[in-house]
Amino acid sequence: MKKVMMLFLLAAVVFIVGCGDSSGEVMEDKDMVKEEVMEEKEEVMEDKEGDVMEEKEVSFDLTKPNALINKNKYLTGGRDTFDTAKVFFTQNSGTGYDIDVSANGAQIEVEVMDDFNCLKKDDEEEYVTLDVSQGTDVKIVSSQVAEEKRNICIAIKAIDEGEVTVLVVVNEVLPN
């Protein structure tokens, strides 16, 4: 038993001494790496002194609408829970919105509401919509300016049966 204990103690001492020796090498390596990085940094600084950045004038055309959403949704008409899709966007204060929904010839119903009423719709409670429209290509424009930032929900339902690919494009309408 004493031999095993002595062997274990010897192994522990060798391990501790071995770890202690390597720490000096690691510090030397870190110092060398740090020196190399500093040398490279000085070289880069010397190279960059001759470069001159050109000033570019950036302008925005505020008459064009800002795109908020451009995405596809896939519906399966005639199958409950698979025949509806929702798209959310944020209407900024002082702006309106322009919603284009196209379903490639399939009949769809589009409801626009705020996020609170969207939750009510999910819970199958009575809810209030901002706009409702049906057709194959639905366009809803709201020039009514929001007083404050709000989240808008677009609920799309496939009326025709079968697979329907719906393209939803929402643009921000700026007041004149």
PDB file of C-alpha atoms in Angstrom, residues 30-109:
ATOM      1  CA  LYS A  30       2.796  34.803 -26.267  1.00  0.00           C
ATOM      2  CA  ASP A  31       5.418  37.555 -26.180  1.00  0.00           C
ATOM      3  CA  MET A  32       6.757  36.504 -29.596  1.00  0.00           C
ATOM      4  CA  VAL A  33       3.265  36.452 -31.077  1.00  0.00           C
ATOM      5  CA  LYS A  34       2.507  39.840 -29.540  1.00  0.00           C
ATOM      6  CA  GLU A  35       5.727  41.281 -31.029  1.00  0.00           C
ATOM      7  CA  GLU A  36       4.872  39.844 -34.475  1.00  0.00           C
ATOM      8  CA  VAL A  37       1.388  41.329 -34.349  1.00  0.00           C
ATOM      9  CA  MET A  38       2.768  44.730 -33.376  1.00  0.00           C
ATOM     10  CA  GLU A  39       5.289  44.597 -36.260  1.00  0.00           C
ATOM     11  CA  GLU A  40       2.532  43.714 -38.746  1.00  0.00           C
ATOM     12  CA  LYS A  41       0.362  46.507 -37.355  1.00  0.00           C
ATOM     13  CA  GLU A  42       3.184  49.022 -37.873  1.00  0.00           C
ATOM     14  CA  GLU A  43       3.661  47.789 -41.464  1.00  0.00           C
ATOM     15  CA  VAL A  44      -0.041  48.187 -42.177  1.00  0.00           C
ATOM     16  CA  MET A  45      -0.044  51.675 -40.668  1.00  0.00           C
ATOM     17  CA  GLU A  46       2.883  52.638 -42.921  1.00  0.00           C
ATOM     18  CA  ASP A  47       1.128  51.285 -46.024  1.00  0.00           C
ATOM     19  CA  LYS A  48      -2.145  53.097 -45.280  1.00  0.00           C
ATOM     20  CA  GLU A  49      -0.616  56.567 -44.936  1.00  0.00           C
ATOM     21  CA  GLY A  50      -0.519  57.121 -48.706  1.00  0.00           C
ATOM     22  CA  ASP A  51      -4.128  56.075 -49.329  1.00  0.00           C
ATOM     23  CA  VAL A  52      -6.691  58.824 -49.709  1.00  0.00           C
ATOM     24  CA  MET A  53     -10.377  58.024 -49.462  1.00  0.00           C
ATOM     25  CA  GLU A  54     -12.633  59.761 -51.924  1.00  0.00           C
ATOM     26  CA  GLU A  55     -15.691  61.435 -50.525  1.00  0.00           C
ATOM     27  CA  LYS A  56     -18.923  60.041 -51.931  1.00  0.00           C
ATOM     28  CA  GLU A  57     -22.188  61.873 -51.772  1.00  0.00           C
ATOM     29  CA  VAL A  58     -25.049  59.656 -50.628  1.00  0.00           C
ATOM     30  CA  SER A  59     -28.601  60.684 -51.400  1.00  0.00           C
ATOM     31  CA  PHE A  60     -31.974  59.089 -50.912  1.00  0.00           C
ATOM     32  CA  ASP A  61     -34.972  59.470 -53.169  1.00  0.00           C
ATOM     33  CA  LEU A  62     -37.802  59.866 -50.689  1.00  0.00           C
ATOM     34  CA  THR A  63     -40.478  59.821 -53.397  1.00  0.00           C
ATOM     35  CA  LYS A  64     -39.970  56.095 -53.989  1.00  0.00           C
ATOM     36  CA  PRO A  65     -41.570  53.714 -51.491  1.00  0.00           C
ATOM     37  CA  ASN A  66     -39.434  51.641 -49.154  1.00  0.00           C
ATOM     38  CA  ALA A  67     -39.888  47.886 -49.488  1.00  0.00           C
ATOM     39  CA  LEU A  68     -40.852  46.328 -46.160  1.00  0.00           C
ATOM     40  CA  ILE A  69     -41.638  42.739 -47.215  1.00  0.00           C
ATOM     41  CA  ASN A  70     -41.171  40.626 -50.332  1.00  0.00           C
ATOM     42  CA  LYS A  71     -41.758  36.938 -49.594  1.00  0.00           C
ATOM     43  CA  ASN A  72     -43.540  33.809 -50.762  1.00  0.00           C
ATOM     44  CA  LYS A  73     -46.013  31.862 -48.659  1.00  0.00           C
ATOM     45  CA  TYR A  74     -47.193  28.353 -49.500  1.00  0.00           C
ATOM     46  CA  LEU A  75     -50.787  27.358 -48.768  1.00  0.00           C
ATOM     47  CA  THR A  76     -52.811  24.200 -49.300  1.00  0.00           C
ATOM     48  CA  GLY A  77     -56.423  25.108 -49.901  1.00  0.00           C
ATOM     49  CA  GLY A  78     -59.068  22.786 -48.463  1.00  0.00           C
ATOM     50  CA  ARG A  79     -56.886  21.578 -45.573  1.00  0.00           C
ATOM     51  CA  ASP A  80     -57.594  23.207 -42.251  1.00  0.00           C
ATOM     52  CA  THR A  81     -54.608  25.017 -40.668  1.00  0.00           C
ATOM     53  CA  PHE A  82     -52.617  24.646 -43.916  1.00  0.00           C
ATOM     54  CA  ASP A  83     -54.880  26.978 -45.886  1.00  0.00           C
ATOM     55  CA  THR A  84     -53.863  30.125 -43.975  1.00  0.00           C
ATOM     56  CA  ALA A  85     -50.685  32.136 -43.582  1.00  0.00           C
ATOM     57  CA  LYS A  86     -49.778  35.298 -41.731  1.00  0.00           C
ATOM     58  CA  VAL A  87     -47.255  38.001 -42.512  1.00  0.00           C
ATOM     59  CA  PHE A  88     -46.330  40.700 -40.003  1.00  0.00           C
ATOM     60  CA  PHE A  89     -44.726  44.068 -40.631  1.00  0.00           C
ATOM     61  CA  THR A  90     -44.216  47.303 -38.722  1.00  0.00           C
ATOM     62  CA  GLN A  91     -45.939  50.455 -39.919  1.00  0.00           C
ATOM     63  CA  ASN A  92     -43.798  53.418 -38.914  1.00  0.00           C
ATOM     64  CA  SER A  93     -45.396  56.565 -37.572  1.00  0.00           C
ATOM     65  CA  GLY A  94     -46.231  59.098 -40.261  1.00  0.00           C
ATOM     66  CA  THR A  95     -46.422  56.511 -43.073  1.00  0.00           C
ATOM     67  CA  GLY A  96     -48.988  54.363 -44.840  1.00  0.00           C
ATOM     68  CA  TYR A  97     -48.607  51.002 -46.583  1.00  0.00           C
ATOM     69  CA  ASP A  98     -49.213  49.387 -49.975  1.00  0.00           C
ATOM     70  CA  ILE A  99     -49.914  45.631 -49.929  1.00  0.00           C
ATOM     71  CA  ASP A 100     -49.804  43.502 -53.105  1.00  0.00           C
ATOM     72  CA  VAL A 101     -50.750  39.830 -52.770  1.00  0.00           C
ATOM     73  CA  SER A 102     -50.787  37.645 -55.885  1.00  0.00           C
ATOM     74  CA  ALA A 103     -51.769  33.984 -55.937  1.00  0.00           C
ATOM     75  CA  ASN A 104     -51.094  32.994 -59.583  1.00  0.00           C
ATOM     76  CA  GLY A 105     -54.745  32.562 -60.523  1.00  0.00           C
ATOM     77  CA  ALA A 106     -56.003  30.960 -57.297  1.00  0.00           C
ATOM     78  CA  GLN A 107     -58.721  32.633 -55.227  1.00  0.00           C
ATOM     79  CA  ILE A 108     -57.533  34.027 -51.892  1.00  0.00           C
ATOM     80  CA  GLU A 109     -58.921  36.171 -49.097  1.00  0.00           C
TER      81      GLU A 109
END
